JSON list of C-alpha atoms in Angstrom, two decimals:
[
{"chain": "A", "resi": 1, "resn": "SER", "atom": "CA", "xyz": [-77.50, -43.92, -1.97]},
{"chain": "A", "resi": 2, "resn": "GLN", "atom": "CA", "xyz": [-75.02, -42.20, 0.25]},
{"chain": "A", "resi": 3, "resn": "GLN", "atom": "CA", "xyz": [-71.76, -40.95, -1.05]},
{"chain": "A", "resi": 4, "resn": "GLY", "atom": "CA", "xyz": [-68.53, -40.47, 0.77]},
{"chain": "A", "resi": 5, "resn": "GLU", "atom": "CA", "xyz": [-67.00, -37.06, 0.96]},
{"chain": "A", "resi": 6, "resn": "GLU", "atom": "CA", "xyz": [-63.26, -36.71, 0.93]},
{"chain": "A", "resi": 7, "resn": "ASP", "atom": "CA", "xyz": [-61.31, -33.77, 2.14]},
{"chain": "A", "resi": 8, "resn": "PRO", "atom": "CA", "xyz": [-59.30, -32.03, 1.12]},
{"chain": "A", "resi": 9, "resn": "GLN", "atom": "CA", "xyz": [-60.33, -32.02, -2.53]},
{"chain": "A", "resi": 10, "resn": "ALA", "atom": "CA", "xyz": [-56.73, -31.33, -3.45]},
{"chain": "A", "resi": 11, "resn": "LEU", "atom": "CA", "xyz": [-53.49, -31.64, -1.53]},
{"chain": "A", "resi": 12, "resn": "SER", "atom": "CA", "xyz": [-50.01, -30.60, -2.56]},
{"chain": "A", "resi": 13, "resn": "ILE", "atom": "CA", "xyz": [-47.00, -31.66, -0.51]},
{"chain": "A", "resi": 14, "resn": "GLN", "atom": "CA", "xyz": [-43.25, -32.02, -0.80]},
{"chain": "A", "resi": 15, "resn": "GLU", "atom": "CA", "xyz": [-41.67, -35.40, -1.34]},
{"chain": "A", "resi": 16, "resn": "GLY", "atom": "CA", "xyz": [-40.92, -37.03, 1.98]},
{"chain": "A", "resi": 17, "resn": "GLU", "atom": "CA", "xyz": [-43.81, -35.41, 3.81]},
{"chain": "A", "resi": 18, "resn": "ASN", "atom": "CA", "xyz": [-46.84, -37.30, 5.04]},
{"chain": "A", "resi": 19, "resn": "ALA", "atom": "CA", "xyz": [-50.21, -36.95, 3.32]},
{"chain": "A", "resi": 20, "resn": "THR", "atom": "CA", "xyz": [-53.49, -37.33, 5.15]},
{"chain": "A", "resi": 21, "resn": "MET", "atom": "CA", "xyz": [-56.83, -37.62, 3.44]},
{"chain": "A", "resi": 22, "resn": "ASN", "atom": "CA", "xyz": [-60.18, -37.89, 5.15]},
{"chain": "A", "resi": 23, "resn": "CYS", "atom": "CA", "xyz": [-63.45, -39.47, 4.13]},
{"chain": "A", "resi": 24, "resn": "SER", "atom": "CA", "xyz": [-66.89, -39.16, 5.66]},
{"chain": "A", "resi": 25, "resn": "TYR", "atom": "CA", "xyz": [-69.97, -41.20, 4.87]},
{"chain": "A", "resi": 26, "resn": "LYS", "atom": "CA", "xyz": [-73.59, -41.26, 5.90]},
{"chain": "A", "resi": 27, "resn": "THR", "atom": "CA", "xyz": [-74.98, -44.75, 6.44]},
{"chain": "A", "resi": 28, "resn": "SER", "atom": "CA", "xyz": [-74.03, -48.05, 8.03]},
{"chain": "A", "resi": 29, "resn": "ILE", "atom": "CA", "xyz": [-71.30, -49.90, 6.20]},
{"chain": "A", "resi": 30, "resn": "ASN", "atom": "CA", "xyz": [-69.82, -53.35, 5.97]},
{"chain": "A", "resi": 31, "resn": "ASN", "atom": "CA", "xyz": [-66.42, -52.03, 5.00]},
{"chain": "A", "resi": 32, "resn": "LEU", "atom": "CA", "xyz": [-64.61, -49.02, 3.65]},
{"chain": "A", "resi": 33, "resn": "GLN", "atom": "CA", "xyz": [-61.97, -49.19, 0.94]},
{"chain": "A", "resi": 34, "resn": "TRP", "atom": "CA", "xyz": [-59.43, -46.80, -0.48]},
{"chain": "A", "resi": 35, "resn": "TYR", "atom": "CA", "xyz": [-58.54, -46.76, -4.13]},
{"chain": "A", "resi": 36, "resn": "ARG", "atom": "CA", "xyz": [-55.99, -44.87, -6.15]},
{"chain": "A", "resi": 37, "resn": "GLN", "atom": "CA", "xyz": [-56.44, -43.57, -9.68]},
{"chain": "A", "resi": 38, "resn": "ASN", "atom": "CA", "xyz": [-53.72, -42.20, -11.88]},
{"chain": "A", "resi": 39, "resn": "SER", "atom": "CA", "xyz": [-54.89, -39.62, -14.38]},
{"chain": "A", "resi": 40, "resn": "GLY", "atom": "CA", "xyz": [-57.08, -41.18, -17.06]},
{"chain": "A", "resi": 41, "resn": "ARG", "atom": "CA", "xyz": [-56.59, -44.70, -15.79]},
{"chain": "A", "resi": 42, "resn": "GLY", "atom": "CA", "xyz": [-58.50, -47.33, -13.86]},
{"chain": "A", "resi": 43, "resn": "LEU", "atom": "CA", "xyz": [-58.57, -47.69, -10.12]},
{"chain": "A", "resi": 44, "resn": "VAL", "atom": "CA", "xyz": [-56.17, -49.68, -8.01]},
{"chain": "A", "resi": 45, "resn": "HIS", "atom": "CA", "xyz": [-57.31, -51.16, -4.73]},
{"chain": "A", "resi": 46, "resn": "LEU", "atom": "CA", "xyz": [-55.14, -50.01, -1.84]},
{"chain": "A", "resi": 47, "resn": "ILE", "atom": "CA", "xyz": [-56.64, -51.22, 1.37]},
{"chain": "A", "resi": 48, "resn": "LEU", "atom": "CA", "xyz": [-59.89, -52.43, 2.91]},
{"chain": "A", "resi": 49, "resn": "ILE", "atom": "CA", "xyz": [-60.98, -51.92, 6.50]},
{"chain": "A", "resi": 50, "resn": "ARG", "atom": "CA", "xyz": [-64.01, -53.69, 7.90]},
{"chain": "A", "resi": 51, "resn": "SER", "atom": "CA", "xyz": [-66.58, -52.05, 10.11]},
{"chain": "A", "resi": 52, "resn": "ASN", "atom": "CA", "xyz": [-65.31, -53.87, 13.19]},
{"chain": "A", "resi": 53, "resn": "GLU", "atom": "CA", "xyz": [-61.73, -52.71, 12.62]},
{"chain": "A", "resi": 54, "resn": "ARG", "atom": "CA", "xyz": [-60.30, -49.41, 13.77]},
{"chain": "A", "resi": 55, "resn": "GLU", "atom": "CA", "xyz": [-56.91, -49.27, 12.12]},
{"chain": "A", "resi": 56, "resn": "LYS", "atom": "CA", "xyz": [-55.05, -51.05, 9.39]},
{"chain": "A", "resi": 57, "resn": "HIS", "atom": "CA", "xyz": [-51.57, -50.79, 7.90]},
{"chain": "A", "resi": 58, "resn": "SER", "atom": "CA", "xyz": [-50.16, -51.73, 4.55]},
{"chain": "A", "resi": 59, "resn": "GLY", "atom": "CA", "xyz": [-46.62, -50.63, 3.77]},
{"chain": "A", "resi": 60, "resn": "ARG", "atom": "CA", "xyz": [-46.59, -46.83, 3.89]},
{"chain": "A", "resi": 61, "resn": "LEU", "atom": "CA", "xyz": [-50.36, -46.68, 4.18]},
{"chain": "A", "resi": 62, "resn": "ARG", "atom": "CA", "xyz": [-52.29, -46.35, 7.40]},
{"chain": "A", "resi": 63, "resn": "VAL", "atom": "CA", "xyz": [-56.07, -46.32, 7.44]},
{"chain": "A", "resi": 64, "resn": "THR", "atom": "CA", "xyz": [-58.30, -45.55, 10.38]},
{"chain": "A", "resi": 65, "resn": "LEU", "atom": "CA", "xyz": [-62.03, -46.01, 10.70]},
{"chain": "A", "resi": 66, "resn": "ASP", "atom": "CA", "xyz": [-64.32, -44.38, 13.22]},
{"chain": "A", "resi": 67, "resn": "THR", "atom": "CA", "xyz": [-67.80, -45.78, 12.74]},
{"chain": "A", "resi": 68, "resn": "SER", "atom": "CA", "xyz": [-69.24, -43.55, 15.46]},
{"chain": "A", "resi": 69, "resn": "LYS", "atom": "CA", "xyz": [-68.19, -40.50, 13.48]},
{"chain": "A", "resi": 70, "resn": "LYS", "atom": "CA", "xyz": [-68.70, -42.23, 10.14]},
{"chain": "A", "resi": 71, "resn": "SER", "atom": "CA", "xyz": [-65.27, -41.20, 9.01]},
{"chain": "A", "resi": 72, "resn": "SER", "atom": "CA", "xyz": [-62.01, -42.67, 7.82]},
{"chain": "A", "resi": 73, "resn": "SER", "atom": "CA", "xyz": [-58.55, -41.36, 7.14]},
{"chain": "A", "resi": 74, "resn": "LEU", "atom": "CA", "xyz": [-55.78, -42.47, 4.84]},
{"chain": "A", "resi": 75, "resn": "LEU", "atom": "CA", "xyz": [-52.23, -41.58, 5.77]},
{"chain": "A", "resi": 76, "resn": "ILE", "atom": "CA", "xyz": [-49.41, -41.99, 3.29]},
{"chain": "A", "resi": 77, "resn": "THR", "atom": "CA", "xyz": [-46.07, -41.69, 5.03]},
{"chain": "A", "resi": 78, "resn": "ALA", "atom": "CA", "xyz": [-42.81, -40.55, 3.43]},
{"chain": "A", "resi": 79, "resn": "SER", "atom": "CA", "xyz": [-44.55, -39.60, 0.22]},
{"chain": "A", "resi": 80, "resn": "ARG", "atom": "CA", "xyz": [-42.93, -40.03, -3.17]},
{"chain": "A", "resi": 81, "resn": "ALA", "atom": "CA", "xyz": [-43.51, -38.28, -6.48]},
{"chain": "A", "resi": 82, "resn": "ALA", "atom": "CA", "xyz": [-44.99, -41.56, -7.73]},
{"chain": "A", "resi": 83, "resn": "ASP", "atom": "CA", "xyz": [-47.76, -41.25, -5.15]},
{"chain": "A", "resi": 84, "resn": "THR", "atom": "CA", "xyz": [-49.21, -38.39, -7.19]},
{"chain": "A", "resi": 85, "resn": "ALA", "atom": "CA", "xyz": [-52.74, -39.54, -8.06]},
{"chain": "A", "resi": 86, "resn": "SER", "atom": "CA", "xyz": [-56.37, -39.18, -7.04]},
{"chain": "A", "resi": 87, "resn": "TYR", "atom": "CA", "xyz": [-57.45, -41.16, -4.01]},
{"chain": "A", "resi": 88, "resn": "PHE", "atom": "CA", "xyz": [-61.02, -42.31, -3.49]},
{"chain": "A", "resi": 89, "resn": "CYS", "atom": "CA", "xyz": [-62.74, -43.85, -0.54]},
{"chain": "A", "resi": 90, "resn": "ALA", "atom": "CA", "xyz": [-65.55, -46.28, -1.25]},
{"chain": "A", "resi": 91, "resn": "THR", "atom": "CA", "xyz": [-68.05, -47.83, 1.11]},
{"chain": "A", "resi": 92, "resn": "GLU", "atom": "CA", "xyz": [-69.85, -51.11, 0.89]},
{"chain": "A", "resi": 93, "resn": "ASP", "atom": "CA", "xyz": [-73.12, -50.17, 2.49]},
{"chain": "A", "resi": 94, "resn": "SER", "atom": "CA", "xyz": [-74.91, -52.54, 4.82]},
{"chain": "A", "resi": 95, "resn": "GLY", "atom": "CA", "xyz": [-77.83, -53.99, 2.94]},
{"chain": "A", "resi": 96, "resn": "ALA", "atom": "CA", "xyz": [-76.41, -53.22, -0.47]},
{"chain": "A", "resi": 97, "resn": "GLY", "atom": "CA", "xyz": [-76.31, -56.20, -2.77]},
{"chain": "A", "resi": 98, "resn": "SER", "atom": "CA", "xyz": [-73.51, -57.86, -4.65]},
{"chain": "A", "resi": 99, "resn": "TYR", "atom": "CA", "xyz": [-70.66, -56.00, -2.94]},
{"chain": "A", "resi": 100, "resn": "GLN", "atom": "CA", "xyz": [-71.70, -52.69, -4.48]},
{"chain": "A", "resi": 101, "resn": "LEU", "atom": "CA", "xyz": [-69.44, -49.76, -3.68]},
{"chain": "A", "resi": 102, "resn": "THR", "atom": "CA", "xyz": [-70.31, -46.09, -3.31]},
{"chain": "A", "resi": 103, "resn": "PHE", "atom": "CA", "xyz": [-67.42, -43.81, -4.13]},
{"chain": "A", "resi": 104, "resn": "GLY", "atom": "CA", "xyz": [-66.49, -40.48, -2.67]},
{"chain": "A", "resi": 105, "resn": "LYS", "atom": "CA", "xyz": [-65.45, -37.50, -4.72]},
{"chain": "A", "resi": 106, "resn": "GLY", "atom": "CA", "xyz": [-61.76, -38.09, -4.27]},
{"chain": "A", "resi": 107, "resn": "THR", "atom": "CA", "xyz": [-58.68, -36.19, -3.16]},
{"chain": "A", "resi": 108, "resn": "LYS", "atom": "CA", "xyz": [-56.16, -35.18, -5.78]},
{"chain": "A", "resi": 109, "resn": "LEU", "atom": "CA", "xyz": [-52.70, -35.56, -4.29]},
{"chain": "A", "resi": 110, "resn": "SER", "atom": "CA", "xyz": [-49.69, -33.90, -5.85]},
{"chain": "A", "resi": 111, "resn": "VAL", "atom": "CA", "xyz": [-46.27, -34.80, -4.47]},
{"chain": "A", "resi": 112, "resn": "ILE", "atom": "CA", "xyz": [-43.63, -32.35, -5.55]},
{"chain": "A", "resi": 113, "resn": "PRO", "atom": "CA", "xyz": [-40.12, -33.79, -6.03]},
{"chain": "B", "resi": 1, "resn": "GLY", "atom": "CA", "xyz": [-53.29, -61.80, -10.31]},
{"chain": "B", "resi": 2, "resn": "ALA", "atom": "CA", "xyz": [-56.79, -60.30, -10.62]},
{"chain": "B", "resi": 3, "resn": "VAL", "atom": "CA", "xyz": [-56.29, -58.47, -13.89]},
{"chain": "B", "resi": 4, "resn": "VAL", "atom": "CA", "xyz": [-59.20, -56.84, -15.69]},
{"chain": "B", "resi": 5, "resn": "SER", "atom": "CA", "xyz": [-58.90, -55.52, -19.21]},
{"chain": "B", "resi": 6, "resn": "GLN", "atom": "CA", "xyz": [-61.13, -53.22, -21.21]},
{"chain": "B", "resi": 7, "resn": "HIS", "atom": "CA", "xyz": [-61.34, -52.76, -24.93]},
{"chain": "B", "resi": 8, "resn": "PRO", "atom": "CA", "xyz": [-61.15, -50.36, -26.58]},
{"chain": "B", "resi": 9, "resn": "SER", "atom": "CA", "xyz": [-59.19, -47.94, -24.41]},
{"chain": "B", "resi": 10, "resn": "TRP", "atom": "CA", "xyz": [-60.64, -45.03, -26.32]},
{"chain": "B", "resi": 11, "resn": "VAL", "atom": "CA", "xyz": [-63.17, -44.54, -29.06]},
{"chain": "B", "resi": 12, "resn": "ILE", "atom": "CA", "xyz": [-64.42, -41.63, -31.11]},
{"chain": "B", "resi": 13, "resn": "CYS", "atom": "CA", "xyz": [-67.73, -42.04, -32.88]},
{"chain": "B", "resi": 14, "resn": "LYS", "atom": "CA", "xyz": [-70.36, -40.05, -34.66]},
{"chain": "B", "resi": 15, "resn": "SER", "atom": "CA", "xyz": [-73.62, -39.15, -32.98]},
{"chain": "B", "resi": 16, "resn": "GLY", "atom": "CA", "xyz": [-76.24, -41.83, -33.54]},
{"chain": "B", "resi": 17, "resn": "THR", "atom": "CA", "xyz": [-73.89, -44.78, -33.75]},
{"chain": "B", "resi": 18, "resn": "SER", "atom": "CA", "xyz": [-73.60, -47.57, -31.20]},
{"chain": "B", "resi": 19, "resn": "VAL", "atom": "CA", "xyz": [-70.43, -48.38, -29.35]},
{"chain": "B", "resi": 20, "resn": "LYS", "atom": "CA", "xyz": [-69.57, -51.64, -27.61]},
{"chain": "B", "resi": 21, "resn": "ILE", "atom": "CA", "xyz": [-67.08, -51.78, -24.75]},
{"chain": "B", "resi": 22, "resn": "GLU", "atom": "CA", "xyz": [-65.72, -55.10, -23.53]},
{"chain": "B", "resi": 23, "resn": "CYS", "atom": "CA", "xyz": [-64.61, -55.90, -20.01]},
{"chain": "B", "resi": 24, "resn": "ARG", "atom": "CA", "xyz": [-62.67, -59.09, -19.40]},
{"chain": "B", "resi": 25, "resn": "SER", "atom": "CA", "xyz": [-61.33, -60.74, -16.28]},
{"chain": "B", "resi": 26, "resn": "LEU", "atom": "CA", "xyz": [-58.10, -62.32, -17.46]},
{"chain": "B", "resi": 27, "resn": "ASP", "atom": "CA", "xyz": [-57.10, -64.62, -14.64]},
{"chain": "B", "resi": 28, "resn": "PHE", "atom": "CA", "xyz": [-60.20, -65.22, -12.60]},
{"chain": "B", "resi": 29, "resn": "GLN", "atom": "CA", "xyz": [-63.87, -65.96, -13.01]},
{"chain": "B", "resi": 30, "resn": "ALA", "atom": "CA", "xyz": [-65.92, -62.87, -12.34]},
{"chain": "B", "resi": 31, "resn": "THR", "atom": "CA", "xyz": [-69.34, -63.72, -10.98]},
{"chain": "B", "resi": 32, "resn": "THR", "atom": "CA", "xyz": [-70.13, -60.03, -10.73]},
{"chain": "B", "resi": 33, "resn": "MET", "atom": "CA", "xyz": [-69.07, -57.12, -12.87]},
{"chain": "B", "resi": 34, "resn": "PHE", "atom": "CA", "xyz": [-69.85, -53.46, -12.37]},
{"chain": "B", "resi": 35, "resn": "TRP", "atom": "CA", "xyz": [-70.00, -50.62, -14.86]},
{"chain": "B", "resi": 36, "resn": "TYR", "atom": "CA", "xyz": [-69.17, -47.09, -13.79]},
{"chain": "B", "resi": 37, "resn": "ARG", "atom": "CA", "xyz": [-69.15, -43.75, -15.49]},
{"chain": "B", "resi": 38, "resn": "GLN", "atom": "CA", "xyz": [-66.77, -40.97, -14.54]},
{"chain": "B", "resi": 39, "resn": "PHE", "atom": "CA", "xyz": [-66.93, -37.36, -15.67]},
{"chain": "B", "resi": 40, "resn": "PRO", "atom": "CA", "xyz": [-63.77, -35.23, -15.65]},
{"chain": "B", "resi": 41, "resn": "LYS", "atom": "CA", "xyz": [-62.49, -34.52, -12.17]},
{"chain": "B", "resi": 42, "resn": "GLN", "atom": "CA", "xyz": [-65.45, -36.28, -10.61]},
{"chain": "B", "resi": 43, "resn": "SER", "atom": "CA", "xyz": [-66.12, -39.50, -8.80]},
{"chain": "B", "resi": 44, "resn": "LEU", "atom": "CA", "xyz": [-67.25, -42.83, -10.20]},
{"chain": "B", "resi": 45, "resn": "MET", "atom": "CA", "xyz": [-70.97, -43.27, -10.56]},
{"chain": "B", "resi": 46, "resn": "LEU", "atom": "CA", "xyz": [-72.25, -46.82, -10.60]},
{"chain": "B", "resi": 47, "resn": "MET", "atom": "CA", "xyz": [-74.36, -47.47, -13.66]},
{"chain": "B", "resi": 48, "resn": "ALA", "atom": "CA", "xyz": [-75.24, -51.13, -13.29]},
{"chain": "B", "resi": 49, "resn": "THR", "atom": "CA", "xyz": [-74.36, -54.41, -11.64]},
{"chain": "B", "resi": 50, "resn": "SER", "atom": "CA", "xyz": [-74.04, -57.45, -13.83]},
{"chain": "B", "resi": 51, "resn": "ASN", "atom": "CA", "xyz": [-74.16, -61.03, -12.59]},
{"chain": "B", "resi": 52, "resn": "GLU", "atom": "CA", "xyz": [-73.15, -63.81, -14.93]},
{"chain": "B", "resi": 53, "resn": "GLY", "atom": "CA", "xyz": [-76.11, -65.39, -16.66]},
{"chain": "B", "resi": 54, "resn": "SER", "atom": "CA", "xyz": [-78.70, -62.93, -15.42]},
{"chain": "B", "resi": 55, "resn": "LYS", "atom": "CA", "xyz": [-80.00, -59.52, -16.36]},
{"chain": "B", "resi": 56, "resn": "ALA", "atom": "CA", "xyz": [-78.11, -56.48, -15.19]},
{"chain": "B", "resi": 57, "resn": "THR", "atom": "CA", "xyz": [-79.43, -54.36, -12.36]},
{"chain": "B", "resi": 58, "resn": "TYR", "atom": "CA", "xyz": [-79.40, -50.70, -13.30]},
{"chain": "B", "resi": 59, "resn": "GLU", "atom": "CA", "xyz": [-79.05, -47.78, -10.94]},
{"chain": "B", "resi": 60, "resn": "GLN", "atom": "CA", "xyz": [-81.75, -45.19, -10.76]},
{"chain": "B", "resi": 61, "resn": "GLY", "atom": "CA", "xyz": [-81.59, -42.77, -13.64]},
{"chain": "B", "resi": 62, "resn": "VAL", "atom": "CA", "xyz": [-79.62, -45.08, -15.95]},
{"chain": "B", "resi": 63, "resn": "GLU", "atom": "CA", "xyz": [-81.54, -46.00, -19.07]},
{"chain": "B", "resi": 64, "resn": "LYS", "atom": "CA", "xyz": [-81.35, -49.73, -19.61]},
{"chain": "B", "resi": 65, "resn": "ASP", "atom": "CA", "xyz": [-82.31, -49.39, -23.27]},
{"chain": "B", "resi": 66, "resn": "LYS", "atom": "CA", "xyz": [-79.55, -46.87, -23.78]},
{"chain": "B", "resi": 67, "resn": "PHE", "atom": "CA", "xyz": [-76.82, -48.77, -22.00]},
{"chain": "B", "resi": 68, "resn": "LEU", "atom": "CA", "xyz": [-77.14, -52.45, -22.86]},
{"chain": "B", "resi": 69, "resn": "ILE", "atom": "CA", "xyz": [-75.16, -54.77, -20.63]},
{"chain": "B", "resi": 70, "resn": "ASN", "atom": "CA", "xyz": [-74.48, -58.41, -21.34]},
{"chain": "B", "resi": 71, "resn": "HIS", "atom": "CA", "xyz": [-72.60, -60.74, -19.01]},
{"chain": "B", "resi": 72, "resn": "ALA", "atom": "CA", "xyz": [-72.68, -63.93, -21.00]},
{"chain": "B", "resi": 73, "resn": "SER", "atom": "CA", "xyz": [-69.69, -65.66, -19.46]},
{"chain": "B", "resi": 74, "resn": "LEU", "atom": "CA", "xyz": [-67.68, -65.62, -16.26]},
{"chain": "B", "resi": 75, "resn": "THR", "atom": "CA", "xyz": [-64.90, -63.64, -17.92]},
{"chain": "B", "resi": 76, "resn": "LEU", "atom": "CA", "xyz": [-66.69, -61.20, -20.19]},
{"chain": "B", "resi": 77, "resn": "SER", "atom": "CA", "xyz": [-69.19, -58.39, -19.82]},
{"chain": "B", "resi": 78, "resn": "THR", "atom": "CA", "xyz": [-70.06, -55.90, -22.52]},
{"chain": "B", "resi": 79, "resn": "LEU", "atom": "CA", "xyz": [-71.56, -52.43, -22.36]},
{"chain": "B", "resi": 80, "resn": "THR", "atom": "CA", "xyz": [-73.16, -51.12, -25.52]},
{"chain": "B", "resi": 81, "resn": "VAL", "atom": "CA", "xyz": [-73.97, -47.44, -25.71]},
{"chain": "B", "resi": 82, "resn": "THR", "atom": "CA", "xyz": [-76.79, -47.33, -28.23]},
{"chain": "B", "resi": 83, "resn": "SER", "atom": "CA", "xyz": [-77.44, -44.32, -30.46]},
{"chain": "B", "resi": 84, "resn": "ALA", "atom": "CA", "xyz": [-74.69, -42.40, -28.74]},
{"chain": "B", "resi": 85, "resn": "HIS", "atom": "CA", "xyz": [-74.98, -38.64, -28.33]},
{"chain": "B", "resi": 86, "resn": "PRO", "atom": "CA", "xyz": [-72.38, -36.07, -27.28]},
{"chain": "B", "resi": 87, "resn": "GLU", "atom": "CA", "xyz": [-73.69, -36.10, -23.70]},
{"chain": "B", "resi": 88, "resn": "ASP", "atom": "CA", "xyz": [-72.71, -39.77, -23.51]},
{"chain": "B", "resi": 89, "resn": "SER", "atom": "CA", "xyz": [-69.08, -38.77, -23.86]},
{"chain": "B", "resi": 90, "resn": "SER", "atom": "CA", "xyz": [-67.37, -39.92, -20.70]},
{"chain": "B", "resi": 91, "resn": "PHE", "atom": "CA", "xyz": [-64.89, -42.31, -19.15]},
{"chain": "B", "resi": 92, "resn": "TYR", "atom": "CA", "xyz": [-66.43, -45.74, -18.66]},
{"chain": "B", "resi": 93, "resn": "ILE", "atom": "CA", "xyz": [-64.81, -48.11, -16.18]},
{"chain": "B", "resi": 94, "resn": "CYS", "atom": "CA", "xyz": [-65.68, -51.69, -15.39]},
{"chain": "B", "resi": 95, "resn": "SER", "atom": "CA", "xyz": [-64.75, -53.71, -12.35]},
{"chain": "B", "resi": 96, "resn": "ALA", "atom": "CA", "xyz": [-65.03, -57.35, -11.51]},
{"chain": "B", "resi": 97, "resn": "THR", "atom": "CA", "xyz": [-65.18, -59.50, -8.45]},
{"chain": "B", "resi": 98, "resn": "SER", "atom": "CA", "xyz": [-65.98, -63.03, -7.43]},
{"chain": "B", "resi": 99, "resn": "ARG", "atom": "CA", "xyz": [-67.28, -64.82, -4.38]},
{"chain": "B", "resi": 100, "resn": "GLU", "atom": "CA", "xyz": [-63.73, -65.76, -3.45]},
{"chain": "B", "resi": 101, "resn": "MET", "atom": "CA", "xyz": [-62.55, -62.16, -3.68]},
{"chain": "B", "resi": 102, "resn": "ARG", "atom": "CA", "xyz": [-65.52, -61.02, -1.66]},
{"chain": "B", "resi": 103, "resn": "GLU", "atom": "CA", "xyz": [-65.44, -57.28, -1.09]},
{"chain": "B", "resi": 104, "resn": "THR", "atom": "CA", "xyz": [-62.57, -56.25, -3.32]},
{"chain": "B", "resi": 105, "resn": "GLN", "atom": "CA", "xyz": [-63.27, -55.07, -6.85]},
{"chain": "B", "resi": 106, "resn": "TYR", "atom": "CA", "xyz": [-60.64, -55.13, -9.55]},
{"chain": "B", "resi": 107, "resn": "PHE", "atom": "CA", "xyz": [-60.90, -52.38, -12.08]},
{"chain": "B", "resi": 108, "resn": "GLY", "atom": "CA", "xyz": [-60.23, -52.22, -15.76]},
{"chain": "B", "resi": 109, "resn": "PRO", "atom": "CA", "xyz": [-58.16, -49.37, -17.19]},
{"chain": "B", "resi": 110, "resn": "GLY", "atom": "CA", "xyz": [-61.23, -47.59, -18.52]},
{"chain": "B", "resi": 111, "resn": "THR", "atom": "CA", "xyz": [-62.57, -46.60, -21.91]},
{"chain": "B", "resi": 112, "resn": "ARG", "atom": "CA", "xyz": [-62.74, -43.00, -22.97]},
{"chain": "B", "resi": 113, "resn": "LEU", "atom": "CA", "xyz": [-65.69, -42.34, -25.27]},
{"chain": "B", "resi": 114, "resn": "LEU", "atom": "CA", "xyz": [-66.01, -39.19, -27.32]},
{"chain": "B", "resi": 115, "resn": "VAL", "atom": "CA", "xyz": [-69.18, -38.74, -29.34]},
{"chain": "B", "resi": 116, "resn": "LEU", "atom": "CA", "xyz": [-68.99, -36.06, -32.00]}
]
């Protein structure tokens, strides 16, 4: 199964700056999702973008999807120290059963107060 | 809404013992539950997909006799690591979804297993 690749692997920014994380994948997808994981905890669903959508917003989050390039980006605007976490993209692959997700390797974001 | 719990949150056991991890959907009926394994600083690897009332579907390379999964009700799935060995030490995370929730999975807080 294909796996998404996020870049950068780690990102350190100052509070108030914007953070951009990218994700690439390899096969056809039904949707792409972004999740957040605080250290040693479970994942929290952030946003889902379907294959026929190009951009989606949720609060300070902006997600784009380019199916021709098989890539997505997550932008967090006006970052806060509380945004410090690992961020994973996950794809629901076309043809996969039961809403299975394939996760990328994640970007570790550190927001410095 | 859409809360998933896991129990225990961490467990230390001796090599050769079996460990059971519970995953519960607290406020919805989960027709499908997933079990993942995560090594330090790595991504989540899907181990198996569990549909209520049927046998789990295991991913390639996951030993079904080693990792026993039971999804006996719409709110509970269990993962039993049988005859655990140190290499089974990991962070195990479950997630749950339903037909109404469609694509979104709701994750439990994870269980950290350390096998001595």
